[in-house]
């Protein structure tokens, strides 16, 4: 794997290799000494043009557990705020010896440009770009689902036949796009539920079902996992696009309240990429239930990102034990 | 002044003829041409064997961005018109979104004068509809019309005149001097933050979409306004199937509407953006394959009147960046004829030949812009603006080899048919053997 730019680029075999590698990585994290020597002497640059402390720390922890050196580059207060271009910034970091670049950017496609424009040679890992993709988030979500929903399957398993419902602001969500692509590749059946204003015009061609009605979807699909997306309250106002009339209406129609939580199958996982708006898209009862994997997803993120960094930087040398 | 005796050229309708260019005019055609060439005492005659070449009236572009004044790093009037000559053009309309904006008699006269001094092609400045393109107050349209530049086309291109009252006033006002308002049809609220066509591809790429209806809604409004006030309206770079339908309906109703399509909208689709290459970022955006078929059909059946380049040069720093940050636009003067040839003339299933190309890329744009002496038939007594094209040639587009000052072409490394071999402007060869005739040789 040269780069990780989009979940859509991953074959089933590649995706399962990452999940299996992540399982190996996760197993090492219960040891007294968590650090592996796999990337010793290599430098990973976290190039964050957009604030995301959680994702940056997760990548930083992953790189350090593999013994890589880490340089964190935040656009705020940097030369970028003085007008330096992505190209110049990338080339500066390359000159400083970056072996891999983890990039977060508000512009969709920025990681793709970085990887394909000849500006740098290093592998590029997409840590979230605009409304496009967040492939490591989708991988950690799939990793979490596989652990809970396919506990006996072991390595090599996908998510065949599992039903996943993703609810909320699909239009602006790189998490939703990535999950649709990856879960489909892994054999799961995905249903997107959102008000029509928060679904992209072209979503009808995606490999998933589309619904505007959460109650009907829960009743008909009996999902194995339900993933609630973060809703930004400013999207209500006309300045923010006026995508829905009010928080109350959104919550009534699309929130995972107590009644909907009760209507889910007993084994269904409650997922959220975080940070949550409690009381808007998800109730405290659902978020704090024993079926919620929301905190576990964060922990699994480190193992998945260890796997990705390992595979783009040292993947040809086999999986570490 | 050198005379040119062009022998064996094919005229757009298919006949073969000789042409003698002398004193800035087509002095004779057919058998008379050689006789007259021999009879002109003291004249130096340059003979051009044009067998196998098609002679077209010099091409006229109704929509060019020359960037001067203000962005001479992207293009100047001289570099842009030199590129125009290489592309077969003898007249270009320079859009008003310069710095300062071409919204006064002074600025349009400056642009016109720079074109006269450069001598590569006639430059007809387009005047801004509103002061500073701000969409709030009409610019002094009359002063620009009566200036030395004799402006007849007015446009806020790059921006839409979205206030319906202001658009109505502009349409009414230009009737006083037979002007036309060229509308960049883009409803601004529906396209806030838009980066590409809204559809299947934008949804996958996570790029904010520019819906077709944002163009169609403005065109529908403006043809009705033009009908109401009895004025001419011209639609810039029409790009959607729905827009073609609206213009077709308006023409059937007798509304004075004309429309243009760009070469790139005849050829490329939004699928080109999958690699996030900013060379394909343009306004209006590249649309779907169905839209491309519709605009081709519209050009063939006359619903769309002309091809206009929307030549939009940008320096590399404005394109060599992430897609969202990149400037919109692509160059087009030097590739237009080849792209139209590939999309329309070379398509045997279409009824679109060299006569149609001459009509849509020369005669009709000159008529819409009220340019006298351009877009004329290649007949004795007419001004000597013409272009010789080798229809059998194929060439590969090399951005570094183009004459425009910028390299932002979407056709880089693409092989295209037909090549301009010679261009004559006011009887002077601006291009010979495909090469611009710089300095003393011209």
XYZ file of C-alpha atoms in Angstrom:
763
model
C 0.000 0.000 0.000
C 1.679 3.193 -1.213
C -0.786 5.729 0.216
C -4.085 5.649 2.080
C -6.214 8.360 0.500
C -9.722 6.945 0.392
C -11.612 3.960 1.729
C -12.916 3.547 -1.803
C -9.391 2.725 -2.996
C -9.134 -0.332 -0.745
C -9.804 -3.796 -2.111
C -11.446 -6.289 0.201
C -8.112 -8.047 0.597
C -6.302 -4.809 1.471
C -8.981 -3.742 3.928
C -8.908 -7.092 5.700
C -5.109 -6.994 5.811
C -5.301 -3.657 7.616
C -7.920 -4.963 10.056
C -5.900 -8.116 10.724
C -2.728 -6.074 11.205
C -4.632 -3.770 13.547
C -5.717 -6.806 15.568
C -2.081 -7.783 15.931
C -1.209 -4.246 16.954
C -4.055 -4.136 19.463
C -2.815 -7.328 21.075
C 0.565 -5.713 21.708
C -1.091 -2.819 23.477
C -2.075 -4.935 26.454
C 1.561 -5.743 27.172
C 3.516 -3.937 29.860
C 5.778 -2.398 27.219
C 3.569 -1.162 24.406
C 6.275 0.137 22.132
C 7.359 -1.785 19.010
C 10.570 -1.081 17.099
C 8.983 -1.405 13.639
C 9.433 2.195 12.460
C 12.570 3.112 14.391
C 14.560 5.793 12.589
C 11.626 6.918 10.451
C 9.875 10.270 10.738
C 6.129 10.732 10.483
C 4.821 14.272 9.960
C 1.341 15.124 11.157
C 0.387 17.914 8.757
C -2.799 19.351 10.206
C -4.319 22.258 8.324
C -7.515 21.843 10.304
C -7.912 21.499 14.055
C -8.501 17.978 15.282
C -6.799 17.242 18.540
C -8.309 13.755 18.866
C -7.210 12.528 15.470
C -3.781 14.127 15.727
C -3.123 12.578 19.132
C -4.312 9.214 17.860
C -1.896 9.315 14.908
C 0.871 10.618 17.164
C 0.345 7.811 19.657
C 0.276 5.250 16.843
C 3.543 6.501 15.338
C 5.285 6.661 18.711
C 4.173 3.155 19.680
C 5.940 2.024 16.513
C 9.061 3.979 17.587
C 8.838 6.534 14.783
C 9.845 10.135 15.338
C 6.879 12.479 15.051
C 6.735 16.077 13.879
C 3.441 17.841 14.465
C 2.719 20.668 12.072
C -0.349 22.789 12.739
C -1.330 25.394 10.188
C -2.364 27.935 12.779
C 0.552 30.230 13.538
C 2.612 28.643 10.783
C 3.802 29.991 7.476
C 0.510 28.784 6.010
C -1.236 31.624 7.780
C 1.262 33.911 6.049
C 0.160 32.637 2.648
C 2.450 29.672 2.028
C 0.922 27.096 -0.260
C 0.331 23.412 0.424
C 2.970 22.629 -2.182
C 5.633 24.779 -0.498
C 4.786 23.434 2.946
C 4.963 19.854 1.742
C 8.286 20.376 0.041
C 9.707 22.039 3.141
C 8.722 19.054 5.264
C 10.140 16.655 2.711
C 13.430 18.536 2.825
C 13.407 18.003 6.568
C 13.229 14.259 6.059
C 9.599 13.221 6.381
C 9.182 9.507 5.633
C 5.379 9.665 5.749
C 2.892 12.513 5.843
C -0.409 12.301 7.692
C -2.548 15.134 6.400
C -5.743 16.690 7.647
C -7.185 19.426 5.449
C -10.448 21.292 5.089
C -10.261 20.989 1.293
C -11.593 17.784 -0.239
C -8.902 16.199 -2.377
C -5.925 17.923 -0.716
C -4.340 14.560 0.286
C -4.908 13.301 -3.246
C -3.120 16.352 -4.676
C -0.283 15.906 -2.196
C 0.147 12.267 -3.187
C -0.172 12.609 -6.956
C 1.240 16.008 -7.908
C 4.892 15.100 -7.594
C 5.406 17.614 -4.796
C 6.761 14.975 -2.403
C 7.859 11.334 -2.506
C 6.669 10.191 0.919
C 3.566 8.068 1.434
C 0.472 10.097 2.296
C -2.176 9.076 4.806
C -5.467 10.937 4.720
C -6.535 11.970 8.215
C -9.705 13.603 6.929
C -10.224 15.931 3.948
C -13.152 18.300 3.708
C -16.391 16.474 3.006
C -14.593 13.698 1.184
C -12.971 10.895 3.167
C -11.687 9.861 6.578
C -10.489 6.349 5.817
C -8.853 5.556 9.148
C -12.104 6.447 10.907
C -13.960 3.982 8.697
C -11.307 1.355 9.368
C -11.544 1.787 13.127
C -15.326 1.626 12.895
C -15.111 -1.582 10.879
C -12.514 -2.943 13.283
C -14.839 -2.244 16.193
C -17.806 -3.876 14.453
C -15.808 -6.938 13.498
C -14.651 -7.433 17.083
C -18.182 -7.344 18.452
C -20.260 -8.755 15.636
C -17.858 -11.441 14.350
C -15.990 -12.490 17.531
C -15.439 -16.055 16.371
C -14.427 -15.275 12.818
C -10.807 -14.363 13.513
C -8.438 -13.037 10.914
C -9.517 -12.838 7.322
C -13.126 -12.032 8.134
C -15.175 -9.253 6.624
C -18.562 -8.019 7.777
C -20.629 -10.063 5.364
C -24.360 -9.715 5.805
C -24.159 -7.334 8.746
C -26.659 -4.482 8.617
C -25.360 -1.015 9.476
C -27.473 2.129 9.697
C -25.755 5.530 9.511
C -27.869 8.479 10.618
C -27.501 12.224 10.238
C -25.578 14.817 8.290
C -24.361 12.658 5.416
C -23.956 15.678 3.136
C -21.038 17.152 5.072
C -19.699 13.886 6.464
C -16.436 12.353 5.356
C -17.098 9.644 7.937
C -20.304 8.570 6.196
C -18.686 8.487 2.749
C -15.750 6.452 4.021
C -17.972 4.031 5.892
C -20.293 3.431 2.950
C -17.316 2.573 0.768
C -15.498 0.381 3.259
C -18.494 -1.425 4.747
C -19.747 -2.254 1.261
C -16.307 -3.613 0.368
C -16.412 -5.766 3.491
C -19.827 -7.182 2.602
C -22.057 -5.254 4.989
C -25.440 -3.781 4.029
C -25.519 -0.060 4.728
C -28.542 2.199 5.046
C -28.158 5.974 5.235
C -30.889 7.834 7.088
C -31.102 11.619 6.886
C -33.415 14.452 5.994
C -33.268 14.975 2.202
C -31.469 18.286 2.733
C -28.548 16.475 4.335
C -28.063 13.884 1.605
C -25.929 14.699 -1.447
C -27.722 14.753 -4.795
C -25.633 11.849 -6.082
C -25.987 9.597 -3.038
C -28.608 7.484 -4.775
C -25.806 5.891 -6.803
C -23.812 4.834 -3.756
C -23.710 1.168 -2.761
C -26.244 1.560 0.041
C -29.910 2.120 0.782
C -31.279 5.602 1.419
C -34.074 6.404 3.850
C -35.626 9.541 5.263
C -37.376 7.690 8.095
C -35.394 6.398 11.060
C -38.224 4.544 12.787
C -39.139 2.570 9.686
C -35.482 1.810 9.025
C -34.936 0.452 12.524
C -38.077 -1.655 12.251
C -37.318 -3.027 8.797
C -33.548 -3.359 8.952
C -33.124 -4.545 12.559
C -29.561 -3.204 12.351
C -26.519 -4.859 13.873
C -24.979 -1.437 14.358
C -26.294 2.097 14.273
C -23.901 4.992 13.771
C -25.038 8.471 14.708
C -23.273 11.351 12.953
C -22.506 14.636 14.604
C -24.923 17.416 13.683
C -23.727 20.989 13.718
C -26.322 23.244 15.266
C -25.338 26.129 12.990
C -26.683 24.142 10.027
C -30.160 25.144 11.213
C -29.711 28.823 10.506
C -30.120 30.268 7.056
C -26.496 31.426 7.204
C -25.475 27.826 7.808
C -27.626 26.603 4.960
C -30.961 26.133 6.731
C -30.761 22.373 6.350
C -33.390 21.718 8.986
C -35.837 23.892 10.894
C -34.736 23.430 14.501
C -32.760 21.256 16.862
C -35.988 20.003 18.374
C -37.394 18.887 15.041
C -34.137 17.202 14.094
C -33.971 15.402 17.397
C -37.583 14.250 17.134
C -37.127 12.828 13.656
C -33.523 11.662 13.612
C -32.232 11.495 17.163
C -31.457 8.175 18.855
C -33.801 8.739 21.756
C -34.866 6.213 24.375
C -37.734 4.797 22.329
C -35.602 4.170 19.275
C -32.863 2.757 21.457
C -35.370 0.277 22.863
C -36.549 -0.589 19.369
C -33.094 -1.719 18.281
C -32.170 -5.402 18.433
C -30.583 -6.331 21.731
C -27.165 -6.911 20.224
C -27.017 -3.751 18.121
C -23.923 -1.609 18.597
C -24.306 2.120 19.272
C -21.584 4.022 17.460
C -20.561 7.648 17.027
C -17.364 9.147 15.578
C -17.454 11.868 18.239
C -17.595 14.441 19.559
C -21.275 13.951 20.443
C -24.128 16.390 20.872
C -25.949 14.650 23.691
C -29.632 15.320 23.498
C -29.506 16.266 19.812
C -28.437 13.284 17.716
C -27.999 10.866 20.599
C -29.524 10.474 24.055
C -27.382 9.914 27.124
C -29.114 6.605 27.625
C -27.930 5.311 24.269
C -24.480 6.889 24.479
C -23.777 5.507 27.931
C -25.317 2.062 27.469
C -23.279 -1.114 27.588
C -23.894 -1.519 23.854
C -22.167 1.768 23.113
C -18.731 1.411 21.560
C -18.061 5.121 21.412
C -15.142 5.117 23.858
C -13.789 1.854 22.545
C -13.725 3.300 19.018
C -11.196 5.888 20.185
C -8.910 3.221 21.572
C -9.219 1.078 18.483
C -8.226 4.103 16.444
C -4.665 3.893 17.734
C -4.320 0.226 16.729
C -5.783 0.855 13.278
C -3.503 3.847 12.692
C -0.515 1.798 13.856
C -1.476 -0.768 11.238
C -1.834 1.842 8.496
C 1.459 3.565 9.274
C 3.187 0.208 9.491
C 1.782 -0.949 6.157
C 2.632 2.226 4.211
C 6.132 2.461 5.690
C 7.245 -1.118 6.278
C 4.437 -3.235 4.931
C 6.521 -5.207 2.484
C 8.468 -6.777 5.313
C 5.583 -8.732 6.815
C 3.326 -8.248 9.806
C 5.127 -7.840 13.146
C 4.506 -10.308 15.898
C 2.924 45.826 -48.042
C 3.153 42.200 -49.156
C 0.402 40.699 -51.271
C -0.550 37.084 -50.646
C -1.680 34.754 -53.422
C -3.300 31.733 -51.825
C -3.875 28.935 -54.306
C -6.118 25.888 -54.134
C -7.837 26.646 -50.826
C -11.128 24.997 -49.975
C -13.846 27.443 -48.976
C -16.178 26.488 -46.109
C -18.928 25.358 -48.470
C -16.501 23.044 -50.285
C -15.447 24.809 -53.477
C -11.765 25.274 -54.344
C -10.449 28.718 -55.167
C -7.476 31.046 -55.272
C -7.458 34.221 -53.185
C -5.393 37.369 -53.622
C -4.928 39.511 -50.522
C -3.813 43.052 -51.270
C -4.082 46.370 -49.447
C -5.905 44.792 -46.529
C -8.672 43.308 -48.619
C -9.473 40.219 -50.589
C -8.625 41.756 -53.957
C -9.755 38.842 -56.106
C -10.827 35.219 -55.997
C -10.807 32.330 -58.480
C -9.061 32.727 -61.816
C -8.902 36.497 -61.319
C -6.599 36.161 -58.367
C -3.489 35.019 -60.225
C -4.148 37.446 -63.070
C -4.429 40.382 -60.736
C -1.392 39.292 -58.755
C 0.649 39.378 -61.917
C -0.776 42.724 -62.892
C -0.007 44.570 -59.672
C 3.072 46.508 -60.588
C 5.707 46.705 -57.894
C 3.896 44.515 -55.444
C 5.779 41.760 -53.645
C 3.651 38.615 -53.891
C 3.999 35.849 -51.329
C 2.554 32.646 -52.787
C 0.957 30.095 -50.483
C 0.046 26.662 -51.753
C -3.161 25.938 -49.865
C -4.157 22.687 -51.538
C -5.662 20.462 -48.857
C -6.280 23.442 -46.567
C -9.604 24.986 -45.613
C -9.927 28.772 -45.741
C -12.190 30.204 -43.052
C -13.116 33.786 -42.338
C -10.920 34.965 -39.445
C -12.348 33.588 -36.217
C -14.109 35.965 -33.828
C -14.228 35.263 -30.103
C -16.983 36.895 -28.126
C -15.529 35.870 -24.764
C -11.815 36.274 -23.977
C -10.048 37.232 -20.772
C -6.922 39.206 -21.613
C -6.199 40.119 -17.946
C -4.664 43.502 -18.801
C -4.801 45.844 -16.963
C -4.015 44.314 -13.595
C -2.915 40.721 -14.065
C -0.204 41.024 -16.666
C 1.517 38.045 -15.027
C -1.320 35.866 -16.386
C -1.775 37.486 -19.793
C -1.361 40.796 -21.577
C -3.322 42.166 -24.477
C -0.273 41.491 -26.637
C 0.343 37.918 -25.464
C -3.348 37.056 -25.544
C -3.932 38.378 -29.046
C -0.762 36.642 -30.242
C -2.215 33.399 -28.889
C -5.482 34.302 -30.583
C -3.739 34.660 -33.927
C -2.121 31.247 -33.507
C -5.589 29.863 -32.844
C -6.933 31.428 -36.040
C -8.656 34.453 -34.479
C -8.672 37.932 -35.977
C -10.978 39.503 -33.407
C -11.453 38.945 -29.690
C -13.789 40.510 -27.147
C -11.880 41.295 -23.956
C -13.932 40.700 -20.822
C -14.318 43.457 -18.274
C -13.145 41.747 -15.076
C -9.728 43.376 -15.102
C -8.085 45.503 -12.412
C -9.328 48.163 -12.610
C -12.601 46.856 -13.975
C -13.412 47.945 -17.522
C -16.382 50.018 -16.419
C -15.383 53.410 -17.808
C -14.604 54.862 -21.210
C -10.998 55.321 -20.106
C -10.324 51.673 -19.355
C -12.045 50.303 -22.457
C -10.140 52.782 -24.632
C -6.899 51.669 -22.997
C -7.602 48.010 -23.772
C -8.672 48.831 -27.321
C -5.532 50.913 -27.886
C -3.267 48.137 -26.564
C -4.885 45.801 -29.081
C -4.374 48.240 -31.949
C -0.725 48.701 -30.995
C -0.068 44.967 -30.722
C -1.544 44.319 -34.138
C -2.276 40.616 -33.750
C -6.066 40.839 -33.821
C -8.845 43.326 -33.360
C -9.648 43.822 -29.681
C -13.208 44.742 -28.824
C -13.469 45.523 -25.123
C -16.539 44.298 -23.268
C -17.838 46.881 -20.824
C -18.937 46.026 -17.320
C -22.676 46.218 -16.729
C -22.263 47.487 -13.185
C -19.700 49.673 -11.476
C -16.835 47.531 -10.272
C -18.843 44.389 -11.152
C -20.506 44.977 -7.794
C -24.008 44.382 -9.125
C -25.376 47.525 -7.517
C -25.252 50.425 -9.962
C -25.160 50.596 -13.750
C -21.795 51.577 -15.173
C -21.669 54.395 -17.729
C -22.687 52.143 -20.576
C -23.339 55.014 -22.966
C -19.912 56.533 -22.437
C -18.278 53.206 -23.223
C -20.480 52.770 -26.283
C -19.509 56.179 -27.679
C -15.813 55.873 -26.778
C -13.112 55.035 -29.294
C -13.578 51.400 -28.287
C -17.199 51.495 -29.526
C -18.355 48.967 -26.949
C -21.450 46.990 -27.897
C -21.223 44.007 -25.548
C -21.670 44.517 -21.813
C -21.098 41.859 -19.194
C -20.220 41.379 -15.545
C -18.819 37.993 -16.592
C -17.284 36.090 -13.757
C -20.277 37.327 -11.808
C -23.973 37.223 -12.546
C -26.146 40.326 -12.733
C -28.458 38.656 -10.255
C -30.645 41.611 -9.250
C -33.632 41.315 -11.601
C -34.375 45.033 -11.551
C -30.805 45.947 -12.428
C -30.797 43.347 -15.196
C -33.993 44.795 -16.584
C -32.549 48.307 -16.556
C -29.386 47.156 -18.313
C -31.362 45.353 -21.001
C -33.489 48.435 -21.582
C -30.622 50.912 -21.522
C -28.373 49.243 -24.108
C -31.135 49.386 -26.693
C -30.170 53.052 -27.178
C -26.959 52.021 -28.934
C -27.839 48.522 -30.178
C -25.883 46.895 -27.388
C -26.314 43.477 -25.869
C -26.035 42.294 -22.286
C -24.038 39.069 -22.024
C -25.124 37.302 -18.880
C -23.008 34.968 -16.775
C -25.961 32.911 -15.598
C -25.267 31.846 -12.043
C -27.701 32.236 -9.194
C -25.267 33.160 -6.431
C -27.126 31.699 -3.466
C -27.484 28.316 -5.148
C -23.780 28.221 -5.927
C -22.222 29.535 -2.729
C -18.930 27.712 -2.235
C -19.455 25.599 -5.340
C -16.402 23.901 -6.800
C -17.793 21.595 -9.499
C -21.025 20.343 -11.060
C -23.440 19.037 -8.453
C -24.144 15.391 -9.131
C -22.845 11.893 -8.727
C -19.186 12.830 -9.009
C -19.325 15.798 -6.623
C -21.084 13.602 -4.066
C -18.286 11.050 -4.238
C -15.480 13.582 -4.176
C -16.954 15.628 -1.359
C -16.741 18.851 -3.371
C -19.507 21.406 -3.021
C -21.790 21.250 -6.033
C -22.853 23.894 -8.603
C -26.337 22.712 -9.576
C -27.535 22.989 -13.148
C -30.661 24.765 -11.975
C -28.563 27.719 -10.785
C -27.759 28.433 -14.433
C -31.149 27.502 -15.830
C -33.130 29.650 -13.406
C -31.234 32.802 -14.392
C -31.520 32.060 -18.116
C -35.263 31.507 -17.763
C -35.625 34.798 -15.910
C -33.483 36.754 -18.341
C -35.131 35.583 -21.556
C -38.459 36.640 -20.066
C -37.001 40.017 -19.084
C -35.585 40.437 -22.589
C -38.971 39.663 -24.040
C -40.680 42.072 -21.695
C -38.453 45.001 -22.588
C -37.827 43.985 -26.220
C -34.084 43.809 -25.948
C -31.237 41.498 -26.917
C -29.735 39.190 -24.309
C -26.769 36.912 -24.828
C -26.130 33.885 -22.618
C -22.472 33.280 -21.832
C -21.019 29.751 -21.721
C -24.280 27.805 -21.566
C -23.532 24.389 -20.107
C -26.603 22.300 -19.281
C -29.250 20.375 -21.157
C -31.926 22.360 -19.354
C -30.381 25.628 -20.512
C -30.486 24.422 -24.114
C -34.178 23.630 -23.694
C -34.934 27.076 -22.277
C -33.090 28.894 -25.066
C -34.820 26.703 -27.659
C -38.181 27.592 -26.132
C -37.299 31.287 -26.012
C -36.227 31.366 -29.647
C -39.398 29.611 -30.712
C -41.283 32.342 -28.883
C -39.396 35.018 -30.812
C -37.309 36.333 -27.954
C -34.054 38.009 -29.006
C -31.718 35.618 -27.243
C -28.378 34.305 -28.403
C -26.169 31.808 -26.613
C -22.637 30.547 -26.617
C -20.971 27.292 -25.637
C -17.280 26.840 -24.907
C -15.097 24.225 -26.586
C -14.441 22.568 -23.233
C -18.135 22.165 -22.510
C -18.461 20.459 -25.903
C -15.768 17.955 -24.995
C -15.218 17.348 -21.285
C -17.380 16.032 -18.450
C -17.248 16.225 -14.667
C -15.652 12.773 -14.669
C -12.392 14.605 -15.486
C -12.310 15.963 -11.925
C -11.897 12.587 -10.241
C -8.166 13.243 -9.929
C -8.771 16.639 -8.256
C -6.697 18.276 -11.006
C -7.409 22.028 -10.866
C -6.827 22.296 -14.618
C -10.401 21.048 -14.934
C -11.836 23.605 -12.522
C -13.905 26.086 -14.478
C -16.999 28.246 -14.153
C -19.558 27.102 -15.143
C -18.281 23.672 -14.224
C -17.836 20.718 -16.515
C -21.177 18.932 -16.638
C -22.369 15.393 -17.358
C -22.160 13.357 -20.559
C -25.878 14.018 -21.126
C -25.249 17.752 -20.927
C -22.365 17.479 -23.391
C -24.628 15.699 -25.876
C -27.303 18.348 -25.362
C -24.973 21.286 -26.018
C -23.579 19.532 -29.101
C -27.133 18.992 -30.330
C -27.962 22.608 -29.531
C -24.985 23.895 -31.494
C -25.871 21.665 -34.424
C -29.515 22.718 -34.604
C -28.762 26.405 -34.100
C -30.236 26.779 -30.629
C -26.734 27.681 -29.475
C -25.505 30.377 -31.839
C -21.789 30.416 -31.330
C -18.690 28.871 -29.812
C -16.798 31.223 -27.498
C -13.561 30.287 -25.789
C -13.899 31.833 -22.310
C -10.085 31.872 -22.549
C -9.109 32.337 -18.890
C -5.354 32.328 -18.304
C -4.026 31.872 -14.775
C -0.410 31.744 -13.543
C 0.809 28.393 -12.269
C 0.643 29.394 -8.611
C -3.113 29.827 -8.984
C -3.507 26.284 -10.335
C -0.701 24.221 -8.776
C -2.486 23.808 -5.460
C -5.366 21.959 -3.832
C -8.606 21.956 -5.875
C -10.564 24.161 -3.494
C -7.899 26.862 -3.509
C -7.376 26.894 -7.271
C -8.657 29.610 -9.573
C -11.462 28.769 -11.988
C -10.764 28.838 -15.702
C -8.790 27.388 -18.555
C -7.076 28.771 -21.625
C -8.736 28.106 -24.951
C -7.762 30.395 -27.810
C -5.199 28.031 -29.299
C -7.148 24.806 -28.893
C -10.690 25.979 -29.703
C -10.728 25.237 -33.413
C -9.261 21.774 -32.895
C -11.638 20.907 -30.082
C -14.685 22.013 -32.064
C -13.399 20.068 -35.040
C -13.129 16.935 -32.933
C -16.450 17.377 -31.151
C -18.526 18.485 -34.121
C -16.917 18.428 -37.584
C -15.173 15.069 -37.253
C -18.325 13.407 -35.924
C -19.804 11.850 -39.054
C -23.122 11.293 -37.321
C -23.561 15.058 -37.097
C -24.621 17.500 -39.744
C -21.939 20.027 -38.883
C -19.314 20.989 -41.437
C -16.824 23.766 -42.057
C -19.605 26.140 -43.065
C -21.209 25.631 -39.691
C -17.884 26.132 -37.969
C -17.370 29.385 -39.909
C -20.842 30.511 -38.945
C -20.546 29.686 -35.255
C -16.937 30.803 -34.746
C -16.799 33.839 -37.015
C -19.887 35.240 -38.714
C -22.419 35.010 -35.893
C -20.135 36.160 -33.052
C -19.246 39.188 -35.185
C -22.934 39.874 -35.728
C -23.800 39.535 -32.034
C -20.921 41.880 -31.119
C -21.800 44.278 -33.950
C -18.261 44.057 -35.298
C -18.201 45.419 -38.816
C -15.685 43.940 -41.218
C -15.222 40.676 -39.326
C -16.929 37.361 -39.935
C -17.468 38.263 -43.562
C -17.629 35.832 -46.495
C -14.353 35.188 -48.298
C -15.280 37.232 -51.361
C -13.644 39.903 -53.441
C -13.797 43.293 -51.788
C -14.137 42.000 -48.244
C -11.591 42.787 -45.519
C -8.729 40.284 -45.577
C -9.294 38.520 -42.260
C -8.915 34.799 -42.835
C -7.513 31.586 -41.472
C -6.052 28.586 -43.268
C -6.603 25.267 -41.526
C -5.072 21.885 -42.229
C -7.960 19.524 -41.443
C -5.810 16.407 -41.762
C -3.195 17.504 -39.236
C -3.064 16.041 -35.754
C -1.102 17.616 -32.948
C -0.439 17.003 -29.281
C -1.093 19.873 -26.913
C 2.038 20.897 -25.021
C 1.208 23.635 -22.503
C 4.740 24.988 -22.649
C 4.470 25.328 -26.409
C 1.318 27.437 -26.370
C 1.685 31.169 -26.950
C -0.602 32.340 -24.176
C 1.315 33.593 -21.145
C -0.256 30.905 -18.925
C -0.214 27.137 -19.150
C -3.580 26.168 -17.671
C -5.037 24.028 -20.407
C -7.206 20.966 -19.733
C -6.010 19.434 -22.989
C -2.363 18.930 -22.020
C -0.864 15.871 -23.747
C -4.109 15.318 -25.627
C -3.941 14.711 -29.385
C -6.303 16.925 -31.352
C -7.232 17.215 -35.028
C -6.855 20.221 -37.350
C -4.177 22.856 -37.117
C -4.170 26.536 -37.989
C -1.459 26.985 -40.621
C -1.901 30.679 -41.378
C -3.868 33.656 -40.113
C -4.281 36.964 -41.911
C -5.453 40.080 -40.096
C -6.100 43.206 -42.179
C -4.253 41.465 -44.985
C -1.141 40.912 -42.878
C 0.064 37.410 -42.056
C 0.079 37.103 -38.276
C 0.728 33.356 -38.531
C 2.513 31.426 -41.286
C 3.359 27.720 -41.300
C 1.733 27.554 -37.873
C 4.192 30.058 -36.407
C 3.384 33.587 -35.197
C 5.093 36.238 -37.296
C 6.743 38.395 -34.671
C 8.368 41.793 -35.115
C 9.728 42.892 -38.434
C 8.656 39.795 -40.317
C 5.024 40.656 -39.790
